[in-house]
Amino acid sequence: MSHLQDWIGRSEVATDIAGAGPLAGLAALLDHESPPGNELPPLSHWLYFLQHARQSELGEDGHPKRGGFLPPVQLPRRMWAGGRLTFHAPIAIGAVLERRSTIKDISEKTGTTGNMVFVTVAHEISADGRAAVSEEQDIVFRDMPKSAAPPAKPEIRAAQHMRRIVPDPALLFRFSALTFNAHRIHYDRDYAVNVERYPGLVVQGPFIAILLADHYLRHNPRARISQFSFRAQRPLFDTAPFDLCLAGNELWTLNEARETTFIATV
């Protein structure tokens, strides 16, 4: 871990334009009849500032090779584990965006499935020179599991609103295309199953967060979200449908075994 600590404090700046094209794609993916009005929906800033690494710079997993902005963690699995966001002001379509990203923390843990390294990245995003979003992302690098994760207890909370999602390969591919994400666990079944030992294609963590935020707004259409936090508890796969659940300001997903896999708070 000592050499990884050198990455703490590293920062980079990226710019973009909040164009309408990605929002039209997201609206279609979420099964809305039309794109949003004049503002970006919550979490849709993830459709911008995309990494355009050259093909020769990709690693075996489809991600850019490690050791640039993110530290060179030598663990094979990489996933987005959680995040916390504050929305300071709306982002108008067409706004000039700037994002300043900083490696905030790097820590090592050992869990029931092996070694893990957590990297926390802080983002400050402005739109037309005005602070718009403050965000922290928790990225986890994991060892290959030595044994299967123990089953969780089935969820017993009552949801006020539920929506079933069928995560077929076309759905996952379209989200990966929207975010220019070449991570092979989301579209390459042979790689996901035989190399990273998953039972199927993995549903993207950011996509689940967007689905939950959208689920909230479908039932609270006049709400303006000021804060959103989320944490992944176990992966979801394309092998079975899953449910979006809402009760008050709490959101979660349930897999086929009725286990909670992802939680969020608005």
PDB file of C-alpha atoms in Angstrom:
ATOM      1  CA  MET A   1       0.000   0.000   0.000  1.00  0.00           C
ATOM      2  CA  SER A   2       2.871   2.410   0.634  1.00  0.00           C
ATOM      3  CA  HIS A   3       3.498   3.195  -3.046  1.00  0.00           C
ATOM      4  CA  LEU A   4      -0.241   3.705  -3.621  1.00  0.00           C
ATOM      5  CA  GLN A   5      -0.375   6.447  -0.993  1.00  0.00           C
ATOM      6  CA  ASP A   6       1.604   8.649  -3.400  1.00  0.00           C
ATOM      7  CA  TRP A   7      -1.576   8.961  -5.487  1.00  0.00           C
ATOM      8  CA  ILE A   8      -3.511  10.707  -2.684  1.00  0.00           C
ATOM      9  CA  GLY A   9      -3.913  14.361  -3.597  1.00  0.00           C
ATOM     10  CA  ARG A  10      -3.412  13.862  -7.335  1.00  0.00           C
ATOM     11  CA  SER A  11      -5.878  15.849  -9.383  1.00  0.00           C
ATOM     12  CA  GLU A  12      -6.954  16.462 -12.943  1.00  0.00           C
ATOM     13  CA  VAL A  13      -9.326  18.842 -14.716  1.00  0.00           C
ATOM     14  CA  ALA A  14     -11.706  17.958 -17.555  1.00  0.00           C
ATOM     15  CA  THR A  15     -14.115  20.074 -19.581  1.00  0.00           C
ATOM     16  CA  ASP A  16     -17.210  19.278 -21.647  1.00  0.00           C
ATOM     17  CA  ILE A  17     -20.486  20.673 -22.962  1.00  0.00           C
ATOM     18  CA  ALA A  18     -23.829  19.506 -21.542  1.00  0.00           C
ATOM     19  CA  GLY A  19     -25.150  18.504 -24.951  1.00  0.00           C
ATOM     20  CA  ALA A  20     -28.661  17.211 -25.559  1.00  0.00           C
ATOM     21  CA  GLY A  21     -27.611  14.062 -27.466  1.00  0.00           C
ATOM     22  CA  PRO A  22     -26.611  11.887 -24.478  1.00  0.00           C
ATOM     23  CA  LEU A  23     -29.808  12.889 -22.658  1.00  0.00           C
ATOM     24  CA  ALA A  24     -31.938  11.663 -25.556  1.00  0.00           C
ATOM     25  CA  GLY A  25     -30.121   8.330 -25.368  1.00  0.00           C
ATOM     26  CA  LEU A  26     -30.651   8.103 -21.605  1.00  0.00           C
ATOM     27  CA  ALA A  27     -34.350   8.939 -21.919  1.00  0.00           C
ATOM     28  CA  ALA A  28     -34.766   6.126 -24.446  1.00  0.00           C
ATOM     29  CA  LEU A  29     -32.853   3.738 -22.184  1.00  0.00           C
ATOM     30  CA  LEU A  30     -35.096   4.612 -19.216  1.00  0.00           C
ATOM     31  CA  ASP A  31     -38.151   4.119 -21.438  1.00  0.00           C
ATOM     32  CA  HIS A  32     -39.351   7.732 -21.349  1.00  0.00           C
ATOM     33  CA  GLU A  33     -41.323   9.062 -24.285  1.00  0.00           C
ATOM     34  CA  SER A  34     -39.124  12.158 -24.642  1.00  0.00           C
ATOM     35  CA  PRO A  35     -35.894  13.653 -23.259  1.00  0.00           C
ATOM     36  CA  PRO A  36     -35.995  16.038 -20.261  1.00  0.00           C
ATOM     37  CA  GLY A  37     -36.749  19.762 -20.574  1.00  0.00           C
ATOM     38  CA  ASN A  38     -34.015  22.366 -20.218  1.00  0.00           C
ATOM     39  CA  GLU A  39     -31.987  20.832 -17.370  1.00  0.00           C
ATOM     40  CA  LEU A  40     -29.924  17.690 -16.802  1.00  0.00           C
ATOM     41  CA  PRO A  41     -31.747  15.104 -14.648  1.00  0.00           C
ATOM     42  CA  PRO A  42     -29.923  14.104 -11.445  1.00  0.00           C
ATOM     43  CA  LEU A  43     -26.862  11.868 -12.050  1.00  0.00           C
ATOM     44  CA  SER A  44     -26.928  12.428 -15.827  1.00  0.00           C
ATOM     45  CA  HIS A  45     -23.658  14.401 -15.541  1.00  0.00           C
ATOM     46  CA  TRP A  46     -22.104  10.908 -15.647  1.00  0.00           C
ATOM     47  CA  LEU A  47     -22.789  10.938 -19.393  1.00  0.00           C
ATOM     48  CA  TYR A  48     -20.139  13.637 -19.829  1.00  0.00           C
ATOM     49  CA  PHE A  49     -16.377  13.886 -19.179  1.00  0.00           C
ATOM     50  CA  LEU A  50     -15.972  10.458 -20.795  1.00  0.00           C
ATOM     51  CA  GLN A  51     -12.532   8.869 -20.990  1.00  0.00           C
ATOM     52  CA  HIS A  52     -11.316   8.570 -24.581  1.00  0.00           C
ATOM     53  CA  ALA A  53      -8.294   6.356 -24.029  1.00  0.00           C
ATOM     54  CA  ARG A  54      -6.622   5.075 -27.167  1.00  0.00           C
ATOM     55  CA  GLN A  55      -7.350   1.439 -27.973  1.00  0.00           C
ATOM     56  CA  SER A  56      -3.713   0.512 -27.312  1.00  0.00           C
ATOM     57  CA  GLU A  57      -4.031   1.959 -23.791  1.00  0.00           C
ATOM     58  CA  LEU A  58      -6.772  -0.438 -22.645  1.00  0.00           C
ATOM     59  CA  GLY A  59      -6.062  -3.296 -20.264  1.00  0.00           C
ATOM     60  CA  GLU A  60      -7.383  -6.844 -20.518  1.00  0.00           C
ATOM     61  CA  ASP A  61     -10.586  -5.885 -18.677  1.00  0.00           C
ATOM     62  CA  GLY A  62     -11.395  -3.097 -21.145  1.00  0.00           C
ATOM     63  CA  HIS A  63     -10.586  -0.260 -18.745  1.00  0.00           C
ATOM     64  CA  PRO A  64      -7.683   2.142 -19.405  1.00  0.00           C
ATOM     65  CA  LYS A  65      -4.504   0.669 -17.951  1.00  0.00           C
ATOM     66  CA  ARG A  66      -3.945   1.593 -14.318  1.00  0.00           C
ATOM     67  CA  GLY A  67      -1.295   3.985 -13.121  1.00  0.00           C
ATOM     68  CA  GLY A  68      -2.488   7.228 -14.718  1.00  0.00           C
ATOM     69  CA  PHE A  69      -4.920   9.229 -12.627  1.00  0.00           C
ATOM     70  CA  LEU A  70      -6.113   6.149 -10.721  1.00  0.00           C
ATOM     71  CA  PRO A  71      -3.437   4.225  -8.780  1.00  0.00           C
ATOM     72  CA  PRO A  72      -2.026   0.934 -10.167  1.00  0.00           C
ATOM     73  CA  VAL A  73      -3.864  -1.397  -7.768  1.00  0.00           C
ATOM     74  CA  GLN A  74      -2.873  -4.972  -8.617  1.00  0.00           C
ATOM     75  CA  LEU A  75      -6.203  -6.651  -7.937  1.00  0.00           C
ATOM     76  CA  PRO A  76      -8.196  -8.092 -10.848  1.00  0.00           C
ATOM     77  CA  ARG A  77     -11.761  -6.943 -10.158  1.00  0.00           C
ATOM     78  CA  ARG A  78     -12.867  -3.317 -10.258  1.00  0.00           C
ATOM     79  CA  MET A  79     -16.338  -1.968  -9.387  1.00  0.00           C
ATOM     80  CA  TRP A  80     -18.030   1.268  -8.367  1.00  0.00           C
ATOM     81  CA  ALA A  81     -18.952   0.645  -4.723  1.00  0.00           C
ATOM     82  CA  GLY A  82     -20.824   3.798  -3.752  1.00  0.00           C
ATOM     83  CA  GLY A  83     -21.013   7.537  -3.773  1.00  0.00           C
ATOM     84  CA  ARG A  84     -22.348  10.708  -2.189  1.00  0.00           C
ATOM     85  CA  LEU A  85     -23.573  13.689  -4.197  1.00  0.00           C
ATOM     86  CA  THR A  86     -24.766  17.210  -3.414  1.00  0.00           C
ATOM     87  CA  PHE A  87     -26.536  19.163  -6.155  1.00  0.00           C
ATOM     88  CA  HIS A  88     -25.891  22.874  -5.666  1.00  0.00           C
ATOM     89  CA  ALA A  89     -27.588  24.238  -8.764  1.00  0.00           C
ATOM     90  CA  PRO A  90     -29.291  22.885 -11.903  1.00  0.00           C
ATOM     91  CA  ILE A  91     -27.216  22.310 -15.037  1.00  0.00           C
ATOM     92  CA  ALA A  92     -28.781  23.803 -18.151  1.00  0.00           C
ATOM     93  CA  ILE A  93     -28.561  21.915 -21.432  1.00  0.00           C
ATOM     94  CA  GLY A  94     -25.765  23.522 -23.422  1.00  0.00           C
ATOM     95  CA  ALA A  95     -23.820  24.685 -20.351  1.00  0.00           C
ATOM     96  CA  VAL A  96     -20.021  24.673 -20.346  1.00  0.00           C
ATOM     97  CA  LEU A  97     -18.890  22.071 -17.806  1.00  0.00           C
ATOM     98  CA  GLU A  98     -15.669  21.769 -15.826  1.00  0.00           C
ATOM     99  CA  ARG A  99     -14.794  18.928 -13.461  1.00  0.00           C
ATOM    100  CA  ARG A 100     -11.874  18.974 -11.021  1.00  0.00           C
ATOM    101  CA  SER A 101     -11.128  15.465  -9.719  1.00  0.00           C
ATOM    102  CA  THR A 102      -8.887  14.614  -6.764  1.00  0.00           C
ATOM    103  CA  ILE A 103      -7.802  11.299  -5.224  1.00  0.00           C
ATOM    104  CA  LYS A 104      -9.039  11.800  -1.672  1.00  0.00           C
ATOM    105  CA  ASP A 105      -8.234   8.513   0.051  1.00  0.00           C
ATOM    106  CA  ILE A 106      -6.867   4.996  -0.521  1.00  0.00           C
ATOM    107  CA  SER A 107      -7.472   2.238   2.027  1.00  0.00           C
ATOM    108  CA  GLU A 108      -7.081  -1.526   2.240  1.00  0.00           C
ATOM    109  CA  LYS A 109      -9.561  -3.970   3.775  1.00  0.00           C
ATOM    110  CA  THR A 110     -10.001  -7.716   4.032  1.00  0.00           C
ATOM    111  CA  GLY A 111     -13.490  -9.147   3.686  1.00  0.00           C
ATOM    112  CA  THR A 112     -15.107 -12.554   3.534  1.00  0.00           C
ATOM    113  CA  THR A 113     -14.306 -12.780  -0.186  1.00  0.00           C
ATOM    114  CA  GLY A 114     -10.664 -11.625  -0.012  1.00  0.00           C
ATOM    115  CA  ASN A 115      -8.548  -8.480  -0.197  1.00  0.00           C
ATOM    116  CA  MET A 116      -9.988  -5.120  -1.251  1.00  0.00           C
ATOM    117  CA  VAL A 117      -8.564  -1.664  -1.940  1.00  0.00           C
ATOM    118  CA  PHE A 118     -10.938   1.314  -1.824  1.00  0.00           C
ATOM    119  CA  VAL A 119     -10.117   4.492  -3.724  1.00  0.00           C
ATOM    120  CA  THR A 120     -12.212   7.587  -2.989  1.00  0.00           C
ATOM    121  CA  VAL A 121     -12.312  10.215  -5.732  1.00  0.00           C
ATOM    122  CA  ALA A 122     -13.765  13.685  -5.114  1.00  0.00           C
ATOM    123  CA  HIS A 123     -15.261  15.670  -7.996  1.00  0.00           C
ATOM    124  CA  GLU A 124     -16.241  19.350  -8.068  1.00  0.00           C
ATOM    125  CA  ILE A 125     -18.317  20.177 -11.142  1.00  0.00           C
ATOM    126  CA  SER A 126     -19.236  23.646 -12.344  1.00  0.00           C
ATOM    127  CA  ALA A 127     -21.625  24.721 -15.099  1.00  0.00           C
ATOM    128  CA  ASP A 128     -21.034  28.052 -16.820  1.00  0.00           C
ATOM    129  CA  GLY A 129     -18.659  28.931 -13.983  1.00  0.00           C
ATOM    130  CA  ARG A 130     -21.160  28.190 -11.206  1.00  0.00           C
ATOM    131  CA  ALA A 131     -20.786  25.338  -8.690  1.00  0.00           C
ATOM    132  CA  ALA A 132     -23.240  22.606  -9.689  1.00  0.00           C
ATOM    133  CA  VAL A 133     -22.317  19.212  -8.176  1.00  0.00           C
ATOM    134  CA  SER A 134     -20.020  17.985  -5.408  1.00  0.00           C
ATOM    135  CA  GLU A 135     -19.414  14.247  -5.532  1.00  0.00           C
ATOM    136  CA  GLU A 136     -17.405  11.517  -3.884  1.00  0.00           C
ATOM    137  CA  GLN A 137     -17.027   8.149  -5.633  1.00  0.00           C
ATOM    138  CA  ASP A 138     -15.854   4.967  -3.897  1.00  0.00           C
ATOM    139  CA  ILE A 139     -14.124   2.605  -6.325  1.00  0.00           C
ATOM    140  CA  VAL A 140     -13.244  -0.870  -5.042  1.00  0.00           C
ATOM    141  CA  PHE A 141     -10.549  -3.163  -6.435  1.00  0.00           C
ATOM    142  CA  ARG A 142     -11.030  -6.773  -5.334  1.00  0.00           C
ATOM    143  CA  ASP A 143      -9.250 -10.097  -5.369  1.00  0.00           C
ATOM    144  CA  MET A 144     -10.887 -13.079  -7.015  1.00  0.00           C
ATOM    145  CA  PRO A 145     -13.220 -14.606  -4.393  1.00  0.00           C
ATOM    146  CA  LYS A 146     -11.913 -17.709  -2.640  1.00  0.00           C
ATOM    147  CA  SER A 147     -15.478 -18.736  -1.830  1.00  0.00           C
ATOM    148  CA  ALA A 148     -18.991 -17.612  -2.640  1.00  0.00           C
ATOM    149  CA  ALA A 149     -20.387 -14.709  -0.644  1.00  0.00           C
ATOM    150  CA  PRO A 150     -22.727 -15.896   2.110  1.00  0.00           C
ATOM    151  CA  PRO A 151     -26.404 -15.400   1.310  1.00  0.00           C
ATOM    152  CA  ALA A 152     -28.013 -12.282   2.735  1.00  0.00           C
ATOM    153  CA  LYS A 153     -31.259 -12.259   4.665  1.00  0.00           C
ATOM    154  CA  PRO A 154     -34.296 -11.628   2.459  1.00  0.00           C
ATOM    155  CA  GLU A 155     -35.598  -8.045   2.580  1.00  0.00           C
ATOM    156  CA  ILE A 156     -38.615  -7.608   4.845  1.00  0.00           C
ATOM    157  CA  ARG A 157     -39.256  -3.866   4.403  1.00  0.00           C
ATOM    158  CA  ALA A 158     -42.436  -2.935   2.573  1.00  0.00           C
ATOM    159  CA  ALA A 159     -41.939  -0.820  -0.535  1.00  0.00           C
ATOM    160  CA  GLN A 160     -44.502   1.828  -1.438  1.00  0.00           C
ATOM    161  CA  HIS A 161     -43.598   1.598  -5.111  1.00  0.00           C
ATOM    162  CA  MET A 162     -41.845  -1.181  -7.034  1.00  0.00           C
ATOM    163  CA  ARG A 163     -40.752  -1.475 -10.645  1.00  0.00           C
ATOM    164  CA  ARG A 164     -39.311  -4.605 -12.264  1.00  0.00           C
ATOM    165  CA  ILE A 165     -36.244  -4.313 -14.500  1.00  0.00           C
ATOM    166  CA  VAL A 166     -35.167  -7.022 -16.950  1.00  0.00           C
ATOM    167  CA  PRO A 167     -31.400  -6.496 -17.413  1.00  0.00           C
ATOM    168  CA  ASP A 168     -30.975  -8.067 -20.835  1.00  0.00           C
ATOM    169  CA  PRO A 169     -27.659  -7.712 -22.723  1.00  0.00           C
ATOM    170  CA  ALA A 170     -29.082  -5.000 -25.013  1.00  0.00           C
ATOM    171  CA  LEU A 171     -29.945  -2.824 -22.004  1.00  0.00           C
ATOM    172  CA  LEU A 172     -26.470  -3.179 -20.485  1.00  0.00           C
ATOM    173  CA  PHE A 173     -24.770  -2.618 -23.825  1.00  0.00           C
ATOM    174  CA  ARG A 174     -26.713   0.600 -24.459  1.00  0.00           C
ATOM    175  CA  PHE A 175     -25.695   2.029 -21.085  1.00  0.00           C
ATOM    176  CA  SER A 176     -22.054   1.074 -21.680  1.00  0.00           C
ATOM    177  CA  ALA A 177     -22.266   2.791 -25.075  1.00  0.00           C
ATOM    178  CA  LEU A 178     -23.756   5.953 -23.526  1.00  0.00           C
ATOM    179  CA  THR A 179     -20.871   6.156 -21.045  1.00  0.00           C
ATOM    180  CA  PHE A 180     -18.140   4.897 -23.432  1.00  0.00           C
ATOM    181  CA  ASN A 181     -17.435   2.162 -20.879  1.00  0.00           C
ATOM    182  CA  ALA A 182     -15.523  -0.784 -22.353  1.00  0.00           C
ATOM    183  CA  HIS A 183     -15.371  -2.794 -19.107  1.00  0.00           C
ATOM    184  CA  ARG A 184     -15.898  -6.295 -20.464  1.00  0.00           C
ATOM    185  CA  ILE A 185     -17.889  -7.641 -17.507  1.00  0.00           C
ATOM    186  CA  HIS A 186     -20.908  -5.699 -18.827  1.00  0.00           C
ATOM    187  CA  TYR A 187     -21.047  -7.082 -22.407  1.00  0.00           C
ATOM    188  CA  ASP A 188     -18.532  -9.927 -22.879  1.00  0.00           C
ATOM    189  CA  ARG A 189     -20.132 -12.981 -21.273  1.00  0.00           C
ATOM    190  CA  ASP A 190     -17.165 -15.261 -21.942  1.00  0.00           C
ATOM    191  CA  TYR A 191     -14.816 -12.828 -20.159  1.00  0.00           C
ATOM    192  CA  ALA A 192     -17.248 -12.145 -17.290  1.00  0.00           C
ATOM    193  CA  VAL A 193     -17.861 -15.845 -16.595  1.00  0.00           C
ATOM    194  CA  ASN A 194     -14.520 -17.482 -17.397  1.00  0.00           C
ATOM    195  CA  VAL A 195     -12.032 -14.762 -16.364  1.00  0.00           C
ATOM    196  CA  GLU A 196     -13.679 -12.778 -13.563  1.00  0.00           C
ATOM    197  CA  ARG A 197     -15.883 -15.748 -12.509  1.00  0.00           C
ATOM    198  CA  TYR A 198     -19.231 -13.994 -12.399  1.00  0.00           C
ATOM    199  CA  PRO A 199     -22.415 -15.978 -13.120  1.00  0.00           C
ATOM    200  CA  GLY A 200     -23.359 -13.623 -15.945  1.00  0.00           C
ATOM    201  CA  LEU A 201     -23.027 -10.076 -17.240  1.00  0.00           C
ATOM    202  CA  VAL A 202     -22.776  -7.517 -14.419  1.00  0.00           C
ATOM    203  CA  VAL A 203     -25.281  -4.651 -14.227  1.00  0.00           C
ATOM    204  CA  GLN A 204     -23.385  -1.349 -14.024  1.00  0.00           C
ATOM    205  CA  GLY A 205     -23.411   0.329 -10.606  1.00  0.00           C
ATOM    206  CA  PRO A 206     -23.967   3.841 -12.006  1.00  0.00           C
ATOM    207  CA  PHE A 207     -26.852   2.525 -14.092  1.00  0.00           C
ATOM    208  CA  ILE A 208     -28.534   1.093 -10.979  1.00  0.00           C
ATOM    209  CA  ALA A 209     -28.106   4.449  -9.219  1.00  0.00           C
ATOM    210  CA  ILE A 210     -29.653   6.263 -12.202  1.00  0.00           C
ATOM    211  CA  LEU A 211     -32.542   3.777 -12.305  1.00  0.00           C
ATOM    212  CA  LEU A 212     -33.240   4.381  -8.603  1.00  0.00           C
ATOM    213  CA  ALA A 213     -33.112   8.181  -8.946  1.00  0.00           C
ATOM    214  CA  ASP A 214     -35.449   7.911 -11.930  1.00  0.00           C
ATOM    215  CA  HIS A 215     -37.753   5.603  -9.920  1.00  0.00           C
ATOM    216  CA  TYR A 216     -37.950   8.257  -7.192  1.00  0.00           C
ATOM    217  CA  LEU A 217     -38.737  11.065  -9.633  1.00  0.00           C
ATOM    218  CA  ARG A 218     -41.441   9.047 -11.394  1.00  0.00           C
ATOM    219  CA  HIS A 219     -43.334   9.065  -8.096  1.00  0.00           C
ATOM    220  CA  ASN A 220     -42.200  12.545  -6.962  1.00  0.00           C
ATOM    221  CA  PRO A 221     -42.240  14.503 -10.240  1.00  0.00           C
ATOM    222  CA  ARG A 222     -42.130  17.937  -8.571  1.00  0.00           C
ATOM    223  CA  ALA A 223     -39.191  17.105  -6.310  1.00  0.00           C
ATOM    224  CA  ARG A 224     -35.774  18.677  -6.807  1.00  0.00           C
ATOM    225  CA  ILE A 225     -33.141  16.323  -5.445  1.00  0.00           C
ATOM    226  CA  SER A 226     -30.482  18.145  -3.414  1.00  0.00           C
ATOM    227  CA  GLN A 227     -28.540  15.117  -2.108  1.00  0.00           C
ATOM    228  CA  PHE A 228     -28.199  11.517  -3.216  1.00  0.00           C
ATOM    229  CA  SER A 229     -26.075   8.752  -1.697  1.00  0.00           C
ATOM    230  CA  PHE A 230     -25.785   5.100  -2.657  1.00  0.00           C
ATOM    231  CA  ARG A 231     -23.892   1.917  -1.810  1.00  0.00           C
ATOM    232  CA  ALA A 232     -23.602  -1.381  -3.641  1.00  0.00           C
ATOM    233  CA  GLN A 233     -23.945  -4.420  -1.378  1.00  0.00           C
ATOM    234  CA  ARG A 234     -23.732  -7.241  -3.939  1.00  0.00           C
ATOM    235  CA  PRO A 235     -23.749  -7.390  -7.750  1.00  0.00           C
ATOM    236  CA  LEU A 236     -26.772  -7.801  -9.997  1.00  0.00           C
ATOM    237  CA  PHE A 237     -26.546  -9.895 -13.166  1.00  0.00           C
ATOM    238  CA  ASP A 238     -28.408 -10.329 -16.424  1.00  0.00           C
ATOM    239  CA  THR A 239     -29.435 -13.842 -15.339  1.00  0.00           C
ATOM    240  CA  ALA A 240     -32.657 -12.676 -13.635  1.00  0.00           C
ATOM    241  CA  PRO A 241     -34.915  -9.620 -13.270  1.00  0.00           C
ATOM    242  CA  PHE A 242     -34.549  -7.312 -10.281  1.00  0.00           C
ATOM    243  CA  ASP A 243     -36.877  -4.830  -8.561  1.00  0.00           C
ATOM    244  CA  LEU A 244     -36.499  -1.120  -7.853  1.00  0.00           C
ATOM    245  CA  CYS A 245     -38.055  -0.297  -4.464  1.00  0.00           C
ATOM    246  CA  LEU A 246     -39.080   3.023  -2.919  1.00  0.00           C
ATOM    247  CA  ALA A 247     -40.324   3.931   0.558  1.00  0.00           C
ATOM    248  CA  GLY A 248     -40.234   7.619   1.522  1.00  0.00           C
ATOM    249  CA  ASN A 249     -36.724   8.848   0.736  1.00  0.00           C
ATOM    250  CA  GLU A 250     -35.185   5.361   0.850  1.00  0.00           C
ATOM    251  CA  LEU A 251     -34.498   3.287  -2.260  1.00  0.00           C
ATOM    252  CA  TRP A 252     -33.138  -0.217  -2.765  1.00  0.00           C
ATOM    253  CA  THR A 253     -32.951  -3.066  -5.253  1.00  0.00           C
ATOM    254  CA  LEU A 254     -33.957  -6.675  -4.713  1.00  0.00           C
ATOM    255  CA  ASN A 255     -32.551  -9.622  -6.631  1.00  0.00           C
ATOM    256  CA  GLU A 256     -34.432 -12.829  -7.456  1.00  0.00           C
ATOM    257  CA  ALA A 257     -33.670 -14.232  -3.977  1.00  0.00           C
ATOM    258  CA  ARG A 258     -35.228 -11.065  -2.462  1.00  0.00           C
ATOM    259  CA  GLU A 259     -31.835  -9.962  -1.131  1.00  0.00           C
ATOM    260  CA  THR A 260     -31.047  -6.257  -0.949  1.00  0.00           C
ATOM    261  CA  THR A 261     -28.255  -5.587  -3.442  1.00  0.00           C
ATOM    262  CA  PHE A 262     -28.070  -1.775  -3.658  1.00  0.00           C
ATOM    263  CA  ILE A 263     -29.290   0.982  -1.336  1.00  0.00           C
ATOM    264  CA  ALA A 264     -29.734   4.711  -1.868  1.00  0.00           C
ATOM    265  CA  THR A 265     -31.072   7.736   0.017  1.00  0.00           C
ATOM    266  CA  VAL A 266     -32.555  10.889  -1.479  1.00  0.00           C
TER     267      VAL A 266
END
